[in-house]
Coordinates of C-alpha atoms and ligand atoms in Angstrom, one line a residue:
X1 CA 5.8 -0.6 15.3
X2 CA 6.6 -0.6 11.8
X3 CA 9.3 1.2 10.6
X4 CA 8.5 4.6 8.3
X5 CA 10.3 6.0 5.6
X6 CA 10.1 8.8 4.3
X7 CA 9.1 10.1 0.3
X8 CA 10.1 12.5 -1.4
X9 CA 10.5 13.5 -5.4
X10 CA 13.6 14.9 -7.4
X11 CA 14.5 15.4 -11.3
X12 CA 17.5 15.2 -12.5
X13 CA 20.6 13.2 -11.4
X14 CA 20.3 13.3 -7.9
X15 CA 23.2 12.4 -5.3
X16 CA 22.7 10.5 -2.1
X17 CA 25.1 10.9 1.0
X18 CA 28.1 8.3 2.0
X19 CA 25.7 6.0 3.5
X20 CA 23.2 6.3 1.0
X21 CA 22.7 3.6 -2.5
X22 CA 21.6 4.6 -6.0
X23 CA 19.2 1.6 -7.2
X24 CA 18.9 1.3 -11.2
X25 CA 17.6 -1.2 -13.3
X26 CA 19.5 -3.6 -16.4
X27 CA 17.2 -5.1 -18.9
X28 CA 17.9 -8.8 -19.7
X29 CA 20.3 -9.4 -21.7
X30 CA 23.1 -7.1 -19.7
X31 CA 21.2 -3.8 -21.2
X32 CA 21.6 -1.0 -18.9
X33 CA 18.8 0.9 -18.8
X34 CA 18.9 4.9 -19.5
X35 CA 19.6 5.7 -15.5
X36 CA 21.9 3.5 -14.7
X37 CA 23.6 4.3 -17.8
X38 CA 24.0 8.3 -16.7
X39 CA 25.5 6.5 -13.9
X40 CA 28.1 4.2 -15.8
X41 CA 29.2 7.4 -17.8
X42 CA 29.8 9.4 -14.6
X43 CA 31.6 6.1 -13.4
X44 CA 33.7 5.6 -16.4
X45 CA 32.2 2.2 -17.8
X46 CA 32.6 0.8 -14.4
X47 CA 29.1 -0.5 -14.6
X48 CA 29.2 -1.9 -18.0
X49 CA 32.2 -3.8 -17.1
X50 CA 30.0 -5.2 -14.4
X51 CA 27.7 -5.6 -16.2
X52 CA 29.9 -7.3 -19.7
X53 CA 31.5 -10.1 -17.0
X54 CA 27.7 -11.6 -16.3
X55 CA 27.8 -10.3 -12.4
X56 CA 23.9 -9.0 -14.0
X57 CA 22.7 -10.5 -16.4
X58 CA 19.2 -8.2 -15.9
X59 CA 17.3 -11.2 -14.9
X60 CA 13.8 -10.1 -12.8
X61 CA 13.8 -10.7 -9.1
X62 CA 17.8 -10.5 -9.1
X63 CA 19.7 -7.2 -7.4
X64 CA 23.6 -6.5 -7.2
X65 CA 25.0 -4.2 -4.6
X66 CA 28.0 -2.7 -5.1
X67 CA 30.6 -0.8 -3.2
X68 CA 32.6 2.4 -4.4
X69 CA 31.4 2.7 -7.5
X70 CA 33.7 5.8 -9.1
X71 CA 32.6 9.2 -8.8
X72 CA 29.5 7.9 -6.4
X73 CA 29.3 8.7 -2.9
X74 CA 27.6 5.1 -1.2
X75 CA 26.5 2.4 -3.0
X76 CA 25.0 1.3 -6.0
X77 CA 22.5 -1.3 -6.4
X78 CA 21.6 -3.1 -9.8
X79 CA 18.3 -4.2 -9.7
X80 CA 17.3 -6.7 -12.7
X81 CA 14.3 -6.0 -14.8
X82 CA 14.0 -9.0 -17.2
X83 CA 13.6 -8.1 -20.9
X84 CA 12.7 -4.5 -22.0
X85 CA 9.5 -5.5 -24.1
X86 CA 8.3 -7.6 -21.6
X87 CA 8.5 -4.9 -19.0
X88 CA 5.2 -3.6 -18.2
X89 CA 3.0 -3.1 -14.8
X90 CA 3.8 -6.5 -13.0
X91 CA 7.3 -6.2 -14.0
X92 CA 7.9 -2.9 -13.0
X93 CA 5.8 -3.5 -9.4
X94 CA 8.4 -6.5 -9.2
X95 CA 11.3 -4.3 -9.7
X96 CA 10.5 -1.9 -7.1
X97 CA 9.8 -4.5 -4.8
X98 CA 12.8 -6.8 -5.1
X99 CA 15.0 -3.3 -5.0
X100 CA 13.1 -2.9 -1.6
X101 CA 13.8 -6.0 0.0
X102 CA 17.6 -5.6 -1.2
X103 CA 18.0 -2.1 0.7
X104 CA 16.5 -3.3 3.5
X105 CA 18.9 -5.8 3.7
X106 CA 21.7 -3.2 3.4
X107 CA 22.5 -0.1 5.9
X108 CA 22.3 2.3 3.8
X109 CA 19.8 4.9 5.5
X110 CA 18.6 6.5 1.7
X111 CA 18.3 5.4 -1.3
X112 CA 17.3 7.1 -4.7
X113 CA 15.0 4.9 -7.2
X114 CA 15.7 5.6 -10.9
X115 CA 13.4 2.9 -11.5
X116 CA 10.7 5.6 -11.7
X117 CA 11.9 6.4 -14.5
X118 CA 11.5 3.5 -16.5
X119 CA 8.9 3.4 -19.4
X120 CA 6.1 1.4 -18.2
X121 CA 3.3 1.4 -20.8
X122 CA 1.3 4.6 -21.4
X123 CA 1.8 4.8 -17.5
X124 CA 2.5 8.8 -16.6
X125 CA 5.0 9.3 -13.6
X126 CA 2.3 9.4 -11.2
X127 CA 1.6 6.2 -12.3
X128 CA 4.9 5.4 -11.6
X129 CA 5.3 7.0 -8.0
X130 CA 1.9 6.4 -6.3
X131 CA 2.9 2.5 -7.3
X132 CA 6.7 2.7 -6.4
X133 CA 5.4 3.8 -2.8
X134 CA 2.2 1.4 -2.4
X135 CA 5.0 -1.2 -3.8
X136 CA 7.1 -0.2 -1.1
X137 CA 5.2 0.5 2.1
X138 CA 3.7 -3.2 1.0
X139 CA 7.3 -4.8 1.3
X140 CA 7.3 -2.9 4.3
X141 CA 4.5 -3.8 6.5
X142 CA 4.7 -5.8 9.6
X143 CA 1.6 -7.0 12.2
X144 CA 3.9 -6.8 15.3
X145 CA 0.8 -5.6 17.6
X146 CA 0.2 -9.0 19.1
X147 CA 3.4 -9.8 20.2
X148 CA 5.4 -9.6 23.3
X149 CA 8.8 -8.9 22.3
X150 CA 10.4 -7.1 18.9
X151 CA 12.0 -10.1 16.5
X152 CA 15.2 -8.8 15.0
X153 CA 16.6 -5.5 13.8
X154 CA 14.4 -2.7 11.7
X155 CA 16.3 -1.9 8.5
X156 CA 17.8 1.2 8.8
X157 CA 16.2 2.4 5.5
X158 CA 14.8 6.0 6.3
X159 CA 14.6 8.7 3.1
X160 CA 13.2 7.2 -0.4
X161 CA 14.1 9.4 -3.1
X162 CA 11.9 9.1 -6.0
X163 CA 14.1 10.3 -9.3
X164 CA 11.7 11.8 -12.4
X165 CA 13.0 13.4 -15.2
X166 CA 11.7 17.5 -15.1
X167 CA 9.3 17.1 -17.3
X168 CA 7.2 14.9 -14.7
X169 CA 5.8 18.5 -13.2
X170 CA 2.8 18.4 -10.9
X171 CA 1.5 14.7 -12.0
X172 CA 4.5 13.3 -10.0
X173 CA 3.6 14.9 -6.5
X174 CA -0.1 13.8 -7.1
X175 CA 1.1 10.3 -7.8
X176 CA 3.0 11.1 -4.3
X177 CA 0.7 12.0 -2.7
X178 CA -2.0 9.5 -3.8
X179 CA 0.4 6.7 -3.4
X180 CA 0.9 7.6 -0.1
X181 CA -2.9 7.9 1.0
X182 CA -3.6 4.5 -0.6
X183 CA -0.4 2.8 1.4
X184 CA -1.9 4.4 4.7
X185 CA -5.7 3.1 4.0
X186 CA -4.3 -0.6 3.0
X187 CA -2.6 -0.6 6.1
X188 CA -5.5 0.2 7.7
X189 CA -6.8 -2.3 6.5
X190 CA -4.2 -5.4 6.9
X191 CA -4.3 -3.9 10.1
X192 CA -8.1 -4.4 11.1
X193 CA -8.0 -7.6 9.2
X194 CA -5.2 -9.2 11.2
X195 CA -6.5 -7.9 14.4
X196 CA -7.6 -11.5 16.2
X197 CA -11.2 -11.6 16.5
X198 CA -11.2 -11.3 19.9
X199 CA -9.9 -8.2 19.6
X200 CA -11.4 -6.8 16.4
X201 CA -14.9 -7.1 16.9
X202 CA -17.9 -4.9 15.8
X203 CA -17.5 -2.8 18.7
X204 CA -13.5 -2.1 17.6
X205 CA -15.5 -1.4 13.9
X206 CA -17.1 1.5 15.4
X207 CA -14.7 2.9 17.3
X208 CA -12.4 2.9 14.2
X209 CA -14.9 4.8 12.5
X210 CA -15.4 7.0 15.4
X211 CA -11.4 8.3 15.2
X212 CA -11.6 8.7 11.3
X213 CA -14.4 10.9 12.0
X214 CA -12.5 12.9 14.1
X215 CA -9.6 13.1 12.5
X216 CA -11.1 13.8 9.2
X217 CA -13.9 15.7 10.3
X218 CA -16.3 12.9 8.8
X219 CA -19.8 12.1 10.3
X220 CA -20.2 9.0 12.1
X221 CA -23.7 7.7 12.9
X222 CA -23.5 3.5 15.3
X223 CA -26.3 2.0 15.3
X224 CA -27.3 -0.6 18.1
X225 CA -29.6 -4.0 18.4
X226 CA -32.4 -1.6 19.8
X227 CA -32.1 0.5 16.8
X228 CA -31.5 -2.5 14.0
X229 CA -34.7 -3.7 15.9
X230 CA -36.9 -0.4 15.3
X231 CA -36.2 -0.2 11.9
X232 CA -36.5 -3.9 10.9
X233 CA -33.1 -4.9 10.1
X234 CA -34.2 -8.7 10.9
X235 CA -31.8 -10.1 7.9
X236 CA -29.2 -8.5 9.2
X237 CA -30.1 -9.2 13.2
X238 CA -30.6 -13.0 12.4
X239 CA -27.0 -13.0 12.0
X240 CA -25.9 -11.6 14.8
X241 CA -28.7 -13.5 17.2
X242 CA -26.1 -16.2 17.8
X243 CA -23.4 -14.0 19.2
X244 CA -22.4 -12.6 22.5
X245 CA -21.5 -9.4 20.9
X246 CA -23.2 -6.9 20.2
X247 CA -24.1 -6.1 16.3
X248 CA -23.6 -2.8 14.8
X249 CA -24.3 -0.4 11.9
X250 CA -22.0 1.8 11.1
X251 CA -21.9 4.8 9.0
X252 CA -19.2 7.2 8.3
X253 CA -19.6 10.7 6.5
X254 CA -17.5 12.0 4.5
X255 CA -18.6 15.4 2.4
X256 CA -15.4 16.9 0.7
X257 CA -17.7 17.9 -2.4
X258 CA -20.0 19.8 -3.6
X259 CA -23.2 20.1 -1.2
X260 CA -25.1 19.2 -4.3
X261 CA -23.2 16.2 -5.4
X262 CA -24.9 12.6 -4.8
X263 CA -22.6 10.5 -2.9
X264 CA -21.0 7.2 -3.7
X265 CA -21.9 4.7 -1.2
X266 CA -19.3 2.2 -0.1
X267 CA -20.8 -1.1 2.3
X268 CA -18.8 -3.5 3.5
X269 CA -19.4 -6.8 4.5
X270 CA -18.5 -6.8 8.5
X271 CA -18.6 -10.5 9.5
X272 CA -15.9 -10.2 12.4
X273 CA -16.0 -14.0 12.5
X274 CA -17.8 -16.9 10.6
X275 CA -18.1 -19.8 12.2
X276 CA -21.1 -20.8 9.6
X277 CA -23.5 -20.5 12.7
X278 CA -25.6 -23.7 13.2
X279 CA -24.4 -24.7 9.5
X280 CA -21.5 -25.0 11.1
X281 CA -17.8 -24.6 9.0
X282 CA -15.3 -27.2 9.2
X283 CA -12.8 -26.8 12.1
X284 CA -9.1 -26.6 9.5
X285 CA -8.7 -22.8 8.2
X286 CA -12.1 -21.7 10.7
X287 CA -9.6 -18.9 12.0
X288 CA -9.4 -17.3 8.6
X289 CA -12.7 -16.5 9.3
X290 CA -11.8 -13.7 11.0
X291 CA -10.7 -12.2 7.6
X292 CA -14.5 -12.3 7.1
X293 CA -14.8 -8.3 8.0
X294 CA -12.2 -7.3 5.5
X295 CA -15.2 -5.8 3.0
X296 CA -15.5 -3.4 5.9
X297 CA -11.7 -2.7 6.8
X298 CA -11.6 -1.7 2.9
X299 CA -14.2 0.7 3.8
X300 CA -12.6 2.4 6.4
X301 CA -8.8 2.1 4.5
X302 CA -10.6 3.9 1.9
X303 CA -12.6 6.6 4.0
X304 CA -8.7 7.1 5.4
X305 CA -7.5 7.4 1.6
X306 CA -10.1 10.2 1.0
X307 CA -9.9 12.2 3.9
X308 CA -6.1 12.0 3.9
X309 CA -6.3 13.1 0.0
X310 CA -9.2 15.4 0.8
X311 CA -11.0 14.1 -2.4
X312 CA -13.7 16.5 -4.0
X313 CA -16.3 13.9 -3.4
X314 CA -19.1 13.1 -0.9
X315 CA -18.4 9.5 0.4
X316 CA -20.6 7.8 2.2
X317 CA -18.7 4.3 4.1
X318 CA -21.8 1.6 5.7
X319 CA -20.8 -1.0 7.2
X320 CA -23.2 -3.8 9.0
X321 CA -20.8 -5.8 11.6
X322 CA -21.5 -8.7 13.6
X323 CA -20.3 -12.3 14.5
X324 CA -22.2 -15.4 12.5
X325 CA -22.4 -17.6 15.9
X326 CA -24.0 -21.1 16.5
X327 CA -25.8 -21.2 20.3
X328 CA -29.5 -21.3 22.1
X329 CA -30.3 -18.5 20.6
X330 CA -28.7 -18.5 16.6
X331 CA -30.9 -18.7 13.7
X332 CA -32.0 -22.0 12.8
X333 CA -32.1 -23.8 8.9
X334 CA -35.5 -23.0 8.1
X335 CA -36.3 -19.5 9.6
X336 CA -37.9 -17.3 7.3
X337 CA -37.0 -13.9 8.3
X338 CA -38.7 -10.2 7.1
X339 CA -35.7 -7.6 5.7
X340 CA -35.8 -4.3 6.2
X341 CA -37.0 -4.0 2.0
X342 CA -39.7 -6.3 3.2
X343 CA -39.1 -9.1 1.1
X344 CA -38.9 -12.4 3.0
X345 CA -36.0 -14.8 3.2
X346 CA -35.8 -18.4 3.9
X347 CA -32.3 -19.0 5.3
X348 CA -31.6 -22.3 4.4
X349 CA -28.0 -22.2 5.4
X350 CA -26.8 -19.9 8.2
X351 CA -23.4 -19.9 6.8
X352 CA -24.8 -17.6 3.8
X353 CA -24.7 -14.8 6.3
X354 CA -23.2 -12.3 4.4
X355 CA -26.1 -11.3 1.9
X356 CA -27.8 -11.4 4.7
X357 CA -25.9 -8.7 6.7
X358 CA -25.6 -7.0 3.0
X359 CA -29.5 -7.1 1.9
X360 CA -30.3 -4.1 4.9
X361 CA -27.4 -2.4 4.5
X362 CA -27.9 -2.1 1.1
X363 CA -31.7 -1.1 1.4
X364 CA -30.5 1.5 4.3
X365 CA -28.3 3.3 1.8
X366 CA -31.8 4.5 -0.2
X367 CA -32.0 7.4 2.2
X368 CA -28.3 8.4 0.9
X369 CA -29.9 8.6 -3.0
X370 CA -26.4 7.3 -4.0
X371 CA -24.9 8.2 -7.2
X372 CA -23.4 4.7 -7.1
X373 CA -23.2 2.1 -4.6
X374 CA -20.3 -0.5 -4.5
X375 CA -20.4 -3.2 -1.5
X376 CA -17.1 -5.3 -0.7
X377 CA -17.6 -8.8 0.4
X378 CA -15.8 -11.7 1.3
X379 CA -18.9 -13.2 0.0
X380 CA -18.5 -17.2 -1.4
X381 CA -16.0 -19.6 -1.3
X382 CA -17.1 -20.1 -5.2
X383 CA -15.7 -16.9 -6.4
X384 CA -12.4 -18.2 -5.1
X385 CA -12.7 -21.6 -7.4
X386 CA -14.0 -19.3 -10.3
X387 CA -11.0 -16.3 -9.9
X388 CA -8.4 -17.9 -7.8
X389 CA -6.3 -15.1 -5.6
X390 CA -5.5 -12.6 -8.8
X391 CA -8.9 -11.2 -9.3
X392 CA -11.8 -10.2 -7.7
X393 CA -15.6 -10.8 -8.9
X394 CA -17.5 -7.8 -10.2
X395 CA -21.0 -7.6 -10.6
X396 CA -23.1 -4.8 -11.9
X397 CA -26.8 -3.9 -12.5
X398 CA -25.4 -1.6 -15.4
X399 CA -22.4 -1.8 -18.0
X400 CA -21.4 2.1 -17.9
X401 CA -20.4 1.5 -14.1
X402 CA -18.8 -2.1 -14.5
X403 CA -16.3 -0.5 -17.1
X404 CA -16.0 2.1 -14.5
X405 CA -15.0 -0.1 -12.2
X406 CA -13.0 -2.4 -14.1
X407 CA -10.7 0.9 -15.3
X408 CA -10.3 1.7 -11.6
X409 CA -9.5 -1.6 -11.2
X410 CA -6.8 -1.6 -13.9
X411 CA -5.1 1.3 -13.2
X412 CA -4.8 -0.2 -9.5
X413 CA -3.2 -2.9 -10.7
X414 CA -6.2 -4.5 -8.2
X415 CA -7.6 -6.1 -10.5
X416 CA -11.2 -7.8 -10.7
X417 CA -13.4 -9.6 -13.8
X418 CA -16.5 -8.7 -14.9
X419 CA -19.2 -12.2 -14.1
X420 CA -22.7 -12.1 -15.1
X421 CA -25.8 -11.5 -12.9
X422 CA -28.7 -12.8 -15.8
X423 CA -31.8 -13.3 -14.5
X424 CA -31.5 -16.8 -15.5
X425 CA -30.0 -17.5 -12.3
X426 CA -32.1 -16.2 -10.2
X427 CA -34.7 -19.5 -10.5
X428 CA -31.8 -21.1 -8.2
X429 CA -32.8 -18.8 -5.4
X430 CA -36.5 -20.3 -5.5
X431 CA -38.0 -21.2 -2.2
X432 CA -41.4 -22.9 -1.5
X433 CA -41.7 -20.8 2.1
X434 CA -40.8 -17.4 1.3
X435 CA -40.1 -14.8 -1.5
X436 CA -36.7 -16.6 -1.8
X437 CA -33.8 -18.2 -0.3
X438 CA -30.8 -17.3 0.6
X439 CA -29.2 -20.3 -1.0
X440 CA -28.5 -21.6 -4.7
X441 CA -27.1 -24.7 -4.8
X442 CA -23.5 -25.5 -6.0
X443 CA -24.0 -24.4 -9.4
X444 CA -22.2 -20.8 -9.9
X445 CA -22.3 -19.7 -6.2
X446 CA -20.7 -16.6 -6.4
X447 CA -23.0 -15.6 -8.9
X448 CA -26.3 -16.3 -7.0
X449 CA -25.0 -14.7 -4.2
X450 CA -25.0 -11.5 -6.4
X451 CA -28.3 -12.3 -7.5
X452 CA -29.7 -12.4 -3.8
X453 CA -28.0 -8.9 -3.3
X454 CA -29.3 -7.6 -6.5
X455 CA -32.9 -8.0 -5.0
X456 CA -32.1 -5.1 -3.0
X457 CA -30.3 -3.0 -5.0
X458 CA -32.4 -1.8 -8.0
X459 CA -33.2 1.9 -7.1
X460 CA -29.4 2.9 -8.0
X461 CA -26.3 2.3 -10.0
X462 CA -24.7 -1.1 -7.9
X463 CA -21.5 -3.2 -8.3
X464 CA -20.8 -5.8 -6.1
X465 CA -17.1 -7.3 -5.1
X466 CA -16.6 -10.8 -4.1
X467 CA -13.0 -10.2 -2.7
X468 CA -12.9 -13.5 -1.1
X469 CA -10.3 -14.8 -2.6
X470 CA -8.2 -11.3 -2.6
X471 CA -8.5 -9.9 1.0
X472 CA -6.2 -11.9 2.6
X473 CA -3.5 -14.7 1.9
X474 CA -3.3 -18.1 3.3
X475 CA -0.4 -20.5 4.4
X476 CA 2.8 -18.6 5.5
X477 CA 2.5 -15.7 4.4
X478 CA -0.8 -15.3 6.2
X479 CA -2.2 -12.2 6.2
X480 CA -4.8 -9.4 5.1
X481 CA -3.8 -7.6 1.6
X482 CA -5.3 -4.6 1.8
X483 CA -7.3 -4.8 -1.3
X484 CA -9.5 -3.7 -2.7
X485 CA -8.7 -0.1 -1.3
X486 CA -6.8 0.9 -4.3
X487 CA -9.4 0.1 -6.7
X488 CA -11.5 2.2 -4.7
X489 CA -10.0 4.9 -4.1
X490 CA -8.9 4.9 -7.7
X491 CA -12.5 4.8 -8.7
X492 CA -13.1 7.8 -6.3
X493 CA -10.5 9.7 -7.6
X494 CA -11.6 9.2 -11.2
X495 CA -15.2 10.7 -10.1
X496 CA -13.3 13.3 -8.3
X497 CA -11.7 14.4 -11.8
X498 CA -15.1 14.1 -13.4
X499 CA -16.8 16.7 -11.1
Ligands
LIG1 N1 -17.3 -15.9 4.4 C1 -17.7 -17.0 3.7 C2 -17.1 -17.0 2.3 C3 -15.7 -17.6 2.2 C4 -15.4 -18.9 2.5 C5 -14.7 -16.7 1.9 C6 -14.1 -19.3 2.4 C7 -13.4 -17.2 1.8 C8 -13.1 -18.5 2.0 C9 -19.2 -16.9 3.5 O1 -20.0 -16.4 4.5 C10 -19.7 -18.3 3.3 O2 -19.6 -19.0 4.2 N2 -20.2 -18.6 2.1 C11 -20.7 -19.9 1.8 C12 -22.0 -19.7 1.1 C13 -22.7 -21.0 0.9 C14 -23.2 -21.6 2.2 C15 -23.9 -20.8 -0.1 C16 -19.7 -20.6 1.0 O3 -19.0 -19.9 0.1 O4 -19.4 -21.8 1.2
LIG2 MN1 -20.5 -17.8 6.0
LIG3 ZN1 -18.9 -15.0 5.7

């Protein structure tokens, strides 16, 4: 199990106990900042004095602890915050987290950050909380599920105090408790995400959804094969003819808004694993493949954000899950399958499953008559050549909800970049044996790959994420990231305030 602490807000210039550590921050060069120096008064310069012999120099990524500091009960720790007009979102996310790692490398069982204090930006302080606690429940997380033994000692960390100055008022417990609902839902989602795919497959989907619903009092609707079948969800069913499991399509209810109010639909991409299916992947890396679902643990981290929150909005979560497997019975280069919109596909390559999956979810979600429909996908490995690991692709069928999504974005700090979806493109997706392909060629792959989804999607206001290169983390620090859950959330919350 991972270890919890516990949040909490205070103004002023709070104590801790005797086992407890102040943390504030010095600007580079040797520049105490406003908290720490309160502190150095009530200490009688001894922190400048640190501070003057170079033991800080206020260099980012670099923390002092110190012992019986005068007129402190505990300790203090310095954390460095490089130079003051540098010192904006990265930096401050930074701070906290370096002044996480620190404490859990200490005893202390509480600790008070007076880095939420810090000007960052126009940032308000529930900027400045909700990301002090993502920061810190991130430093924090473990995948310990899978293994047979506990590895090493928990920090003994328990009580985070954050420190705001009074005039902070109701936005700070907002930002608490925001903060905290987003931490929970990315967890969620690392969680799912690192599940082995043995383990997490679309069966484990649905029963995820199933104890949201319950615990949130949300609706949750599974379909099966059979029902795929009746409805003609063949896209999505070629995919999953290869595998042993069984497909399903999940939806999850979630109506915390007016009766009224149109909801925003949310599908994600719910590949449990991709072996390419008859176009079969190359063997180095295949097990990251079972990151391939984490468009639909987004979903679900977000439907946890929501309900936790209870957000004023009706949220509707879809999420089409199955294996891409090769076998007797898997899809072959050259069927030409019907999708539930009616338009025919050639599937040229079996490994572009996830538009595939994507197309009927996309035309299920009709019956919703979304306000807005946003669908997460760990879609091409071209968006991770255009974007790299910072951002995610966007695509829109209208500006107004790009920029709405690209402020979510921003304010995340989970951020994505606006590419186009011209019909120029689409000529790429021509095929000589149906009403397209579900291929483009090389050229700008992530982008045709939105322009086979946006075949489906023009009854409603649609963006589209390609989070491939953003859901999860290769090499040693291997691992799901739990984005893009704040963006949505954010984005949920912003239409929340809106009404
Ligand atoms: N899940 C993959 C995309 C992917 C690949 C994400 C590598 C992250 C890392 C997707 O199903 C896929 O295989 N896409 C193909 C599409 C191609 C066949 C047009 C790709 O990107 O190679
Ligand atoms: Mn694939
Ligand atoms: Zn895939």
């Amino acid at each position: 199990m991972e270890h919890t602490v516990e949040f909490s807000i205070k103004s002023g210039i709070p104590q801790t106990g005797r086992n407890g550590c102040l943390v504030a921050g010095v600007f580079e060069p040797r520049k105490l900042s406003t908290a720490a120096a309160a502190l150095d008064r009530a200490a009688k310069g001894y922190l400048s004095g640190v501070v003057r012999r170079g033991d800080m120099q206020g260099k980012s990524g670099t923390t002092l602890l110190l012992h019986g500091v005068p007129n402190t009960t505990g300790r203090v720790l310095l954390v460095g915050l490089g130079r003051e007009n540098d010192f904006r979102e990265k930096q401050y996310r930074e701070a906290v987290a370096a002044a996480i790692r620190a404490l859990n490398a200490t005893g202390a069982d509480e600790a008070i950050l007076h880095l939420t204090k810090l000007a960052v930006g126009r940032r308000d302080a529930a900027w400045r909380i909700a990301h002090a606690v993502t920061v810190a429940h991130e430093c924090n997380y473990r995948f310990t599920r899978m293994k047979s033994k506990s590895e090493g000692a928990e920090p003994a960390l328990r009580r985070l105090i954050l420190s705001v100055d009074r005039a902070a008022g109701k936005g700070a417990a907002a930002g608490l408790a925001q903060g905290l609902a987003v931490a929970h839902g990315m967890n969620l989602a690392k969680d799912l995400g690192n599940l082995p795919p043995n383990v997490c497959t679309p069966s484990h989907l649905a029963d995820q959804a199933r104890e949201l619903a319950k615990r949130y009092r949300m609706k949750v609707t599974v379909l099966e094969r059979a029902d795929m079948e009746r409805l003609g969800m063949h896209t999505l069913l070629s995919v999953a003819q290869g595998s042993a499991q069984p497909p399903k399509f999940i939806t999850l209810e979630y109506r915390g808004g007016p009766r009224k109010m149109k909801p925003v639909a949310l599908v994600g991409k719910g590949i449990t694993f991709d072996t390419g299916g008859i176009s079969l992947k190359p063997g180095p890396e295949m097990d990251e493949m079972k990151f391939d679902m984490c468009g639909a643990a987004s979903v679900l981290g977000t439907m946890k954000a929501v309900g936790e929150m209870r957000l004023p909005v009706n949220v509707v979560g879809v999420i089409p899950a199955t294996e891409n497997m090769p076998g007797g019975r898997a899809t072959r280069p050259g069927d030409v399958v019907k999708s539930l919109s009616g338009q025919t596909v050639e599937i040229l390559n079996t490994d572009a499953e996830g538009r595939l999956v994507l197309c009927d979810a996309l035309t299920y979600v009709e019956r919703y008559k979304p306000a807005a429909v946003i669908d997460i996908a760990t879609l091409t490995g071209a968006c991770v050549i255009a974007l790299g690991h910072v951002a995610a692709g966007l695509f829109a069928n209208d500006d107004a909800m790009a920029r709405e999504v690209v402020a979510a974005a921003d304010a995340a700090y989970d951020r994505v970049w606006h590419m186009p979806l011209w019909d120029d493109y689409q000529e790429q997706l021509k095929s000589n044996f149906a009403d397209f392909a579900n291929i483009g060629g090389r050229p700008a792959g992530a982008v045709t790959a939105a322009c086979f989804l946006a075949r489906f999607t023009k009854k409603y206001q649609w963006a589209h994420l390609d989070v491939a290169g953003v859901a999860w983390k290769s090499g040693k620090e291997k691992g799901a990231t739990g984005r893009p859950v704040p963006l949505l959330t954010q984005f949920l919350v912003n239409r929340a305030r809106k009404g």
